[in-house]
Short mmCIF file of C-alpha atoms in Angstrom, two decimals:
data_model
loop_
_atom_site.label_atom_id
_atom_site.label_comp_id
_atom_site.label_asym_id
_atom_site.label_seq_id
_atom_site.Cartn_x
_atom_site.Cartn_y
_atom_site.Cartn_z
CA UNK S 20 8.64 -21.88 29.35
CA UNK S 21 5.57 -23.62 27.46
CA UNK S 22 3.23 -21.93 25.99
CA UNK S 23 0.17 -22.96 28.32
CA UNK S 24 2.04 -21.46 31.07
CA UNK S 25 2.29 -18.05 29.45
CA UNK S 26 -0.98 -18.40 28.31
CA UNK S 27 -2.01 -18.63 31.66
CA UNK S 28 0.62 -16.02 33.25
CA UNK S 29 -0.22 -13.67 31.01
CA UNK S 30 -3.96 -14.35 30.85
CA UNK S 31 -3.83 -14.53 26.82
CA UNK S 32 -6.98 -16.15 24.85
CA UNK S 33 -5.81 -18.88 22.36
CA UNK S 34 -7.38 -17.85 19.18
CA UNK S 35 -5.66 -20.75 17.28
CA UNK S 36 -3.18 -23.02 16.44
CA UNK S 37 -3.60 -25.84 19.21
CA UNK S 38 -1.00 -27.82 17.29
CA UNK S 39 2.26 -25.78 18.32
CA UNK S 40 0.76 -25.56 22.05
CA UNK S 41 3.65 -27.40 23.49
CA UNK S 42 6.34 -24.84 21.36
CA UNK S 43 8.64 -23.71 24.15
CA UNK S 44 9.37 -20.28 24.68
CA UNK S 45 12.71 -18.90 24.94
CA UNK S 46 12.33 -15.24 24.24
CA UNK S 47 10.52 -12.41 22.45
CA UNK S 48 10.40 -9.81 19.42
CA UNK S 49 8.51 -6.92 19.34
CA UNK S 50 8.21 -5.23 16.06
CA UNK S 51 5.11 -4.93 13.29
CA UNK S 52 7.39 -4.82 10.02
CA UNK S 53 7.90 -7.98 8.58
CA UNK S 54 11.26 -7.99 6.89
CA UNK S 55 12.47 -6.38 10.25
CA UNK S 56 10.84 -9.90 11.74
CA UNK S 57 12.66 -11.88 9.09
CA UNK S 58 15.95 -10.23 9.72
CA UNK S 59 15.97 -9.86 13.16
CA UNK S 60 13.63 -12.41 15.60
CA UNK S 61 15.07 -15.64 16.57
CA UNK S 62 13.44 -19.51 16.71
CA UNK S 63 12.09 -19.81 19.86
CA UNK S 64 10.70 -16.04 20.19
CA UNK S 65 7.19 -15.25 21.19
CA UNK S 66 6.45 -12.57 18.64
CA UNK S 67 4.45 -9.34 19.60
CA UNK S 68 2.72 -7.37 16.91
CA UNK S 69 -0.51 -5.63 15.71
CA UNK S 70 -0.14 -6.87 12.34
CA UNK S 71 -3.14 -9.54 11.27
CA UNK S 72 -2.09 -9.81 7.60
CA UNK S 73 -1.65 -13.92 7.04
CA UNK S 74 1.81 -13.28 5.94
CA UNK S 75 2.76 -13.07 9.70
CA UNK S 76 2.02 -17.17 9.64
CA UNK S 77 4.39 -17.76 6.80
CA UNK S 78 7.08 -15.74 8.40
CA UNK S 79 6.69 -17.04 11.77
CA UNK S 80 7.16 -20.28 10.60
CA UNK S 81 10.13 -19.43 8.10
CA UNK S 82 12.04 -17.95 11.59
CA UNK S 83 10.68 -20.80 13.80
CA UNK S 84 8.76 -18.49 15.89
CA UNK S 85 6.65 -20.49 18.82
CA UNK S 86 3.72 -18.35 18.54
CA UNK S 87 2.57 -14.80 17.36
CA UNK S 88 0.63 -12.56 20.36
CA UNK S 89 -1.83 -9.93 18.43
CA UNK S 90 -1.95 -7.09 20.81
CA UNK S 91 -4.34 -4.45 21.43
CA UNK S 92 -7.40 -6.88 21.17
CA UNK S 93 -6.38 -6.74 17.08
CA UNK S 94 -8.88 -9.26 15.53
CA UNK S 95 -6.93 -11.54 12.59
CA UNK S 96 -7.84 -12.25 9.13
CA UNK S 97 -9.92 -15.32 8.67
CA UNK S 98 -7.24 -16.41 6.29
CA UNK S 99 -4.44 -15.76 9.35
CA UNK S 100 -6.22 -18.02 11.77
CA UNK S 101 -7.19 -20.56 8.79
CA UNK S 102 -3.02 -20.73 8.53
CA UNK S 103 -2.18 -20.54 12.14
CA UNK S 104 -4.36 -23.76 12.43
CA UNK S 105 -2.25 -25.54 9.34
CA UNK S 106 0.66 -24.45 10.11
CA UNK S 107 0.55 -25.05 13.78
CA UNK S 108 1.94 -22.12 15.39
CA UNK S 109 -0.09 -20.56 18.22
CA UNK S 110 -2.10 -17.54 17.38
CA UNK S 111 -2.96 -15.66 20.90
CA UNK S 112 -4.33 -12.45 21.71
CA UNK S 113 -4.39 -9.87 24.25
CA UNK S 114 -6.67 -6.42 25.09
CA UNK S 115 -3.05 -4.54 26.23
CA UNK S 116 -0.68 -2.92 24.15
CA UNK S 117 2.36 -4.40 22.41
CA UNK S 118 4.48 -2.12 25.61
CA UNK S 119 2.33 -3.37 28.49
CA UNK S 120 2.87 -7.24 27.42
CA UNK S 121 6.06 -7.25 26.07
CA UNK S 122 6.87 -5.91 29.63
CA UNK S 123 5.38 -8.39 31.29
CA UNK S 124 6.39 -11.40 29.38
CA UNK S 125 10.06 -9.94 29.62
CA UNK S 126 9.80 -10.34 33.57
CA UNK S 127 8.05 -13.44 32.85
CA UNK S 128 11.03 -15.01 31.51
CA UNK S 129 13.76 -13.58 33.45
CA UNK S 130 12.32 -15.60 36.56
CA UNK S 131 13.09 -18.92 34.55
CA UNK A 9 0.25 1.54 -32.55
CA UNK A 10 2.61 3.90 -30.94
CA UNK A 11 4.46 4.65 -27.72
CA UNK A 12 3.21 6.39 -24.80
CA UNK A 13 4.96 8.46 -22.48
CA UNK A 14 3.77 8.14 -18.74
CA UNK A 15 3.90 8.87 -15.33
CA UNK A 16 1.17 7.11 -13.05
CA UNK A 17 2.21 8.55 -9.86
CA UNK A 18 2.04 12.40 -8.98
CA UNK A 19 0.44 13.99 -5.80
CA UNK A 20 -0.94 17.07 -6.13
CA UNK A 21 -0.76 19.80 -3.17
CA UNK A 22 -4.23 18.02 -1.79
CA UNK A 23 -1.64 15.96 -0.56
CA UNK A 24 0.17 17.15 2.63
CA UNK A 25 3.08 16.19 1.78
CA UNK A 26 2.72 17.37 -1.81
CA UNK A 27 4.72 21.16 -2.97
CA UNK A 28 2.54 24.11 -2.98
CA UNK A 29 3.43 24.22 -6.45
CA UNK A 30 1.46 20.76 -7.38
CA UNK A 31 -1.45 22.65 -8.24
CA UNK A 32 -3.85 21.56 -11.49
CA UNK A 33 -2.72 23.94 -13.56
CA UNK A 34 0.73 23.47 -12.83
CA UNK A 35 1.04 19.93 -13.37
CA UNK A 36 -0.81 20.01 -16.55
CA UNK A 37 1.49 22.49 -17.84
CA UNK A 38 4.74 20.67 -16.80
CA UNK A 39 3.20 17.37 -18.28
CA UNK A 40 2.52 19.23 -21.70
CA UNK A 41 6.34 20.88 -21.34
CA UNK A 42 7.76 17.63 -21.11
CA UNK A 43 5.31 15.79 -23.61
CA UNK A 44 4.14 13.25 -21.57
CA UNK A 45 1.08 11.62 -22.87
CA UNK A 46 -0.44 9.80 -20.41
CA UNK A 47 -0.72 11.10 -16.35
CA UNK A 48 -1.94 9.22 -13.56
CA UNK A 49 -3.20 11.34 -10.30
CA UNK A 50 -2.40 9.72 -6.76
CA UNK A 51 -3.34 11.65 -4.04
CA UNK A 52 -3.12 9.28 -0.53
CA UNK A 53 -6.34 8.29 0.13
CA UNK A 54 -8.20 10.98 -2.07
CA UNK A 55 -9.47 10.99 -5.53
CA UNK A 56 -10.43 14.70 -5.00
CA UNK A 57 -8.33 16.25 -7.35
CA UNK A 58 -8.36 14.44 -10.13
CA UNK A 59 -11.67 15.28 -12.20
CA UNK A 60 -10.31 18.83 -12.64
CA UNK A 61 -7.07 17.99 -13.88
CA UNK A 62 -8.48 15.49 -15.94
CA UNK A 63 -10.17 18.34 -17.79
CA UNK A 64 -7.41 20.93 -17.49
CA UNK A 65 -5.25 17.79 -19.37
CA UNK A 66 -7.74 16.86 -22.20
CA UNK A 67 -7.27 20.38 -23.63
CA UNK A 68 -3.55 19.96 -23.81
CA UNK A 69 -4.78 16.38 -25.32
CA UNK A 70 -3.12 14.43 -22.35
CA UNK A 71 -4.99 11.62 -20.71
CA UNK A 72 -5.04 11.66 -17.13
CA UNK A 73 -5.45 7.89 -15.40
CA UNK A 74 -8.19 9.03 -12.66
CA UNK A 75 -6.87 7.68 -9.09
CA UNK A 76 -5.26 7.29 -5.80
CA UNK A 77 -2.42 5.98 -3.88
CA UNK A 78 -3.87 4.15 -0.94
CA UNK A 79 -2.40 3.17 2.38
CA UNK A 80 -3.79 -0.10 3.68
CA UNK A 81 -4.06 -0.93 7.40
CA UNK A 82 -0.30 -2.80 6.96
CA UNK A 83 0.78 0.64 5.75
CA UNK A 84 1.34 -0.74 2.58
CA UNK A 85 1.38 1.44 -0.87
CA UNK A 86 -0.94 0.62 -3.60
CA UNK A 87 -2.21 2.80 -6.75
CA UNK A 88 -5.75 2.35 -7.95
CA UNK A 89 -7.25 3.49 -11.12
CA UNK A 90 -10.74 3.74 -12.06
CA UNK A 91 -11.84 4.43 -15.85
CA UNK A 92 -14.62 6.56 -15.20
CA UNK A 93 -16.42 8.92 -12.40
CA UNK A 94 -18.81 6.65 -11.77
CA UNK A 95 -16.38 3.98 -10.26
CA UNK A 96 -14.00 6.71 -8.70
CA UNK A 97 -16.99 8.09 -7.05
CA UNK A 98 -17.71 4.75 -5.77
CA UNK A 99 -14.32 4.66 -4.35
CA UNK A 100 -14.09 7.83 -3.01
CA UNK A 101 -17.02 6.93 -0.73
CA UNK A 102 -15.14 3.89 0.26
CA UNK A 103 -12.29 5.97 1.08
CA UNK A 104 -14.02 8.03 3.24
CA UNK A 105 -15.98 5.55 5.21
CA UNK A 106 -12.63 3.65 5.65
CA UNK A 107 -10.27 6.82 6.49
CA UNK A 108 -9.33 7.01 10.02
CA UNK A 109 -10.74 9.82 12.27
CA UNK A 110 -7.20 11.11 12.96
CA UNK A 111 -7.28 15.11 12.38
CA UNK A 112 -4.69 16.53 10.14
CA UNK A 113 -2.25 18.86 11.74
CA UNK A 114 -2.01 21.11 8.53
CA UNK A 115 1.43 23.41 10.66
CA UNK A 116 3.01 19.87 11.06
CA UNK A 117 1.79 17.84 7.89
CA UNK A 118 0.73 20.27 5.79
CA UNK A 119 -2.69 21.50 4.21
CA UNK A 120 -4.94 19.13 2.51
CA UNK A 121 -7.06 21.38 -0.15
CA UNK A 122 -8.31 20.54 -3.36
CA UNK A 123 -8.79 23.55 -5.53
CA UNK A 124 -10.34 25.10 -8.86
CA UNK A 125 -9.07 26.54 -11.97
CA UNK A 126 -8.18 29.69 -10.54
CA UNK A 127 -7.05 28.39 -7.64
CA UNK A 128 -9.48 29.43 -5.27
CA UNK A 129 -9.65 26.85 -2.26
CA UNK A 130 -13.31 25.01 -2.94
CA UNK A 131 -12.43 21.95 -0.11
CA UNK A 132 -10.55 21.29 2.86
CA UNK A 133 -10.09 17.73 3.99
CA UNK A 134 -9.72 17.66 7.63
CA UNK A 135 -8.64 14.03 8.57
CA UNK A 136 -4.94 13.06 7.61
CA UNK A 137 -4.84 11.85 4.90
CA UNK A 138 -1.55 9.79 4.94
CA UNK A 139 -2.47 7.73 7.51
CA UNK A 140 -3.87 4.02 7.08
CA UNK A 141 -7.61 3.29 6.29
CA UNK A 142 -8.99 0.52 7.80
CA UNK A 143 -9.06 -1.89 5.47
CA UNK A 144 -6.39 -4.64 4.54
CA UNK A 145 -4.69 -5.12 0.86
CA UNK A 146 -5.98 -7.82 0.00
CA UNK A 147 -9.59 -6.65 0.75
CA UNK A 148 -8.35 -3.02 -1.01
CA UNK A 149 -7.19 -5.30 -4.07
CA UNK A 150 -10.65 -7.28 -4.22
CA UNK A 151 -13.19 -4.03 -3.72
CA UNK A 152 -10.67 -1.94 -6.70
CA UNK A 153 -11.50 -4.99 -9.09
CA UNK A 154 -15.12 -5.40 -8.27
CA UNK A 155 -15.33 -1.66 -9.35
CA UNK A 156 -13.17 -2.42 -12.61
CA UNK A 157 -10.06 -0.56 -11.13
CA UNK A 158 -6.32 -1.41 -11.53
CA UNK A 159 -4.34 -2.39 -8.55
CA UNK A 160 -0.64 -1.60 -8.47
CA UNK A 161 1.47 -1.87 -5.44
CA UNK A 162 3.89 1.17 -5.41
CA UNK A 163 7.46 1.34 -5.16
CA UNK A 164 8.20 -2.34 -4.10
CA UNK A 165 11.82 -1.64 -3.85
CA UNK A 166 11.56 0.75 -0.50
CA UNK A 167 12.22 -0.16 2.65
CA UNK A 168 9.26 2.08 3.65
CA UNK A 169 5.23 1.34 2.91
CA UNK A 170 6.26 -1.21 0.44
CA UNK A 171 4.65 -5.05 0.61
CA UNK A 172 8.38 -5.98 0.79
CA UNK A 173 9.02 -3.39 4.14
CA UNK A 174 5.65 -4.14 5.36
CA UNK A 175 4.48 -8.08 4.72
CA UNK A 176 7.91 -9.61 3.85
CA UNK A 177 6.68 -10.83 0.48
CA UNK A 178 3.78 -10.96 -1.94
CA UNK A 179 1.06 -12.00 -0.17
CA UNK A 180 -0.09 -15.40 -1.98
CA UNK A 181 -3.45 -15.06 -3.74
CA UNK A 182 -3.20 -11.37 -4.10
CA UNK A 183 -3.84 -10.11 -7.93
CA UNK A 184 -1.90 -6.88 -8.60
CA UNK A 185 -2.42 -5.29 -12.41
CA UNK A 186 1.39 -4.35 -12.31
CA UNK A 187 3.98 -3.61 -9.84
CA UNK A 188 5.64 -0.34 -9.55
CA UNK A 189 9.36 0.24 -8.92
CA UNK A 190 10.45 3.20 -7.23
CA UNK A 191 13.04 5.91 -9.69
CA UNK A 192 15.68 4.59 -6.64
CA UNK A 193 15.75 1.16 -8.29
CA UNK A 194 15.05 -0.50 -11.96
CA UNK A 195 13.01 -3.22 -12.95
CA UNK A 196 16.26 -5.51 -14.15
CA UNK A 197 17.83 -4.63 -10.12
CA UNK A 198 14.83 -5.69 -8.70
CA UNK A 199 14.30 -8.81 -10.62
CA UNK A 200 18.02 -10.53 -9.34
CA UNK A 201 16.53 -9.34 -5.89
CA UNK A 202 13.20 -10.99 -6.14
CA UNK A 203 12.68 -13.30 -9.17
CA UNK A 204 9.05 -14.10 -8.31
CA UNK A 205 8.94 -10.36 -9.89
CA UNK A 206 9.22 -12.00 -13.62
CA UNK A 207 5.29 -13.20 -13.36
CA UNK A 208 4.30 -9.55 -13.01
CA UNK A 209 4.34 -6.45 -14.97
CA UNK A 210 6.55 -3.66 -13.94
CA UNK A 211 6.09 -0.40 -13.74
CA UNK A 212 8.27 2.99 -13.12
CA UNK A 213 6.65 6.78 -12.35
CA UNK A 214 8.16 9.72 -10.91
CA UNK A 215 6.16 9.65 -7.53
CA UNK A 216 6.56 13.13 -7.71
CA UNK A 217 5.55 15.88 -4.75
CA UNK A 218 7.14 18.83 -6.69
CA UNK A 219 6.47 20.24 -10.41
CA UNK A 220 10.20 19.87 -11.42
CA UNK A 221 9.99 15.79 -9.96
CA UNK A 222 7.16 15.24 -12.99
CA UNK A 223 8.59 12.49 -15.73
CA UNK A 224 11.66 12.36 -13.77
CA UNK A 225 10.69 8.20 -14.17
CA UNK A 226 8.45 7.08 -17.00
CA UNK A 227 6.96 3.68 -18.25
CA UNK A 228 6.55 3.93 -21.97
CA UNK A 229 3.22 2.18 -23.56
CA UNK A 230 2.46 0.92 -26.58
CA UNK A 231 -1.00 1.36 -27.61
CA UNK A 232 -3.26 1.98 -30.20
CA UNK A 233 -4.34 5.29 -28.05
CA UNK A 234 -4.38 6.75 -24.76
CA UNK A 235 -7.59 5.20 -22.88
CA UNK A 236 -7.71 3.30 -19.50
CA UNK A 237 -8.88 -0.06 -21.77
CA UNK A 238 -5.72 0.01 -23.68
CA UNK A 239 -3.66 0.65 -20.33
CA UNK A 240 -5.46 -2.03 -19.24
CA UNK A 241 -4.65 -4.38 -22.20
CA UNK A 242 -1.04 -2.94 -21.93
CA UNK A 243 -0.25 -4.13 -18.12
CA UNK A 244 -2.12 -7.66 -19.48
CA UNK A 245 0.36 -7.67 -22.29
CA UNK A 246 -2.57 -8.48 -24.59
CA UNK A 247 -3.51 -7.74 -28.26
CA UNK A 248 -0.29 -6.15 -29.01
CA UNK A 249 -0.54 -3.28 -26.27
CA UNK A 250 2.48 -3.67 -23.77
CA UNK A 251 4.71 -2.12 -21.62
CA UNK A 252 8.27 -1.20 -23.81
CA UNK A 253 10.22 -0.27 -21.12
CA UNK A 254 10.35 1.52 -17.68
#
């Protein structure tokens, strides 16, 4: 599934990060600890957290992640969105929890 | 010049999670027992403790680094230091405009007092203390240095509130003073794990919650004598002061 179409699904807000709009997604990873996320998601993942630190952009695009959803309505660090945009992977946001999204992006792609 | 014992990290019982035991008195007596020079206090989030025990210390003629061990909103570790009240007052109102209205549970946690002398409670700190403030580390590592501090992530080597557990890696840009390594690890372990580790100073402490933990790790100084300017020159490696082993 693109990521417009989730976008859209899933009513997100594209905060930034235009470049890596056409990423396809082929899964998801839930988790806020980053060496967890560098052990443990796979390329292709939408990842879920509440962490806004910019090292979420560097690991995202170590693991090939096709974008990062902040949830909780979590603003990011200028300095996050300022590397989202470089490095071209999608930075969106939602106002539900990390649970209530997850969920529904789960159901999401077990229609595909 | 001559060598310095110290430990920078010890909670006192302000701390929840600090022993009963960690009271002022006690951990200047436990310091002096084990002729430790130089001790740095690092309540989470508070700086309450320290004046006292900075004066309890001085008459034993050990210098106490005034300070705290703050959790940033990635739940990451750091130690700050300030060199005099002026500054750690200043951060102490930073701390709690930035500490999270989340009540402490003193049955569950455990109390959060600072006390006097004679151990009569004189302050009761009702939010939890170990919980994040809202503010991130680089921002923490930026407002410590405008006030003169030192910032020193703590024990990089856990898998638990470290930047490694937390963010992955060192966050580029971000200035620490030193780097601490846990008494589970040592420096030379740590350095095969991460080599970007070599640009930085390292540090070892006890981290201690109980009396009997104090000096259980050490870093050893050299310096011309104990003040927070020739600590300072020490983690810089500059005019002769250094770090001569952790």
């Amino acid at each position: 599934m693109k990521i417009n179409d989730i976008i859209t699904a899933l009513n997100l807000t594209l905060i930034s990060g235009k470049g890596g709009i056409s990423n396809e997604i082929t899964g998801g990873y839930v988790s806020d600890l980053l060496s967890d996320v560098i052990g443990s998601a796979s390329e292709g993942n939408a990842w879920i957290t509440i962490q806004t630190h910019n090292n979420i952009i560097a690991v995202a695009s170590l693991k090939e992640i096709s974008a990062i959803i902040i949830a909780k309505g979590l603003q990011p660090a200028e300095e996050t969105i300022r590397k989202s945009e470089s490095e071209n992977i999608p930075l969106l946001s939602t106002s539900e929890s990390a649970f209530t999204i997850s969920g529904r992006l789960f159901e999401l792609l077990k229609k595909e | 010049m001559r060598d310095f014992r110290a430990d920078l990290h010890i909670h006192t019982l302000l701390s929840p999670c600090g022993d009963l035991g960690m009271s002022p008195v006690n951990i200047v007596s436990e310091a002096a027992e084990k002729g430790i020079d130089i001790i740095g206090i690092t309540d989470h989030n508070s700086t309450r403790h320290t004046a006292l025990i900075k004066r309890l210390a001085a008459r034993k003629g050990i210098f106490t680094m005034l300070g705290a061990e703050v959790t940033t909103m990635e739940e990451v570790h750091c130690l700050t230091f300030f060199e005099n009240t002026d500054t750690l007052e200043k951060f102490q109102e930073f701390l709690d405009s930035r500490l999270l209205e989340i009540m402490n549970d003193p049955l569950f946690f455990g109390d959060q007092v600072v006390i006097d002398e004679e151990e009569n409670i004189v302050f009761n700190e009702p939010r939890l203390l170990t919980n994040a403030i809202d503010c991130s580390i680089d921002d923490l590592e930026k407002f410590v240095h405008s006030l003169g501090g030192l910032f020193i992530p703590a024990h990089i080597d856990r898998m638990k509130n470290s930047i490694y557990s937390q963010l992955g890696f060192l966050p580029e840009g971000l200035k620490p003073d030193a780097i601490e390594i846990s008494k589970r690890s040592t420096p030379s372990k740590e350095l095969v794990q991460h080599p970007e580790l070599k640009n930085f100073t390292l540090i070892t402490n006890s981290d201690s919650h109980f009396p009997g933990h104090i000096g259980s790790a050490m870093t050893i100084f050299r310096l011309e004598n104990a003040t927070f300017s020739e600590i300072s020159l020490a983690l810089k490696g500059e005019k002769g002061r250094k770090v001569v082993r952790q």
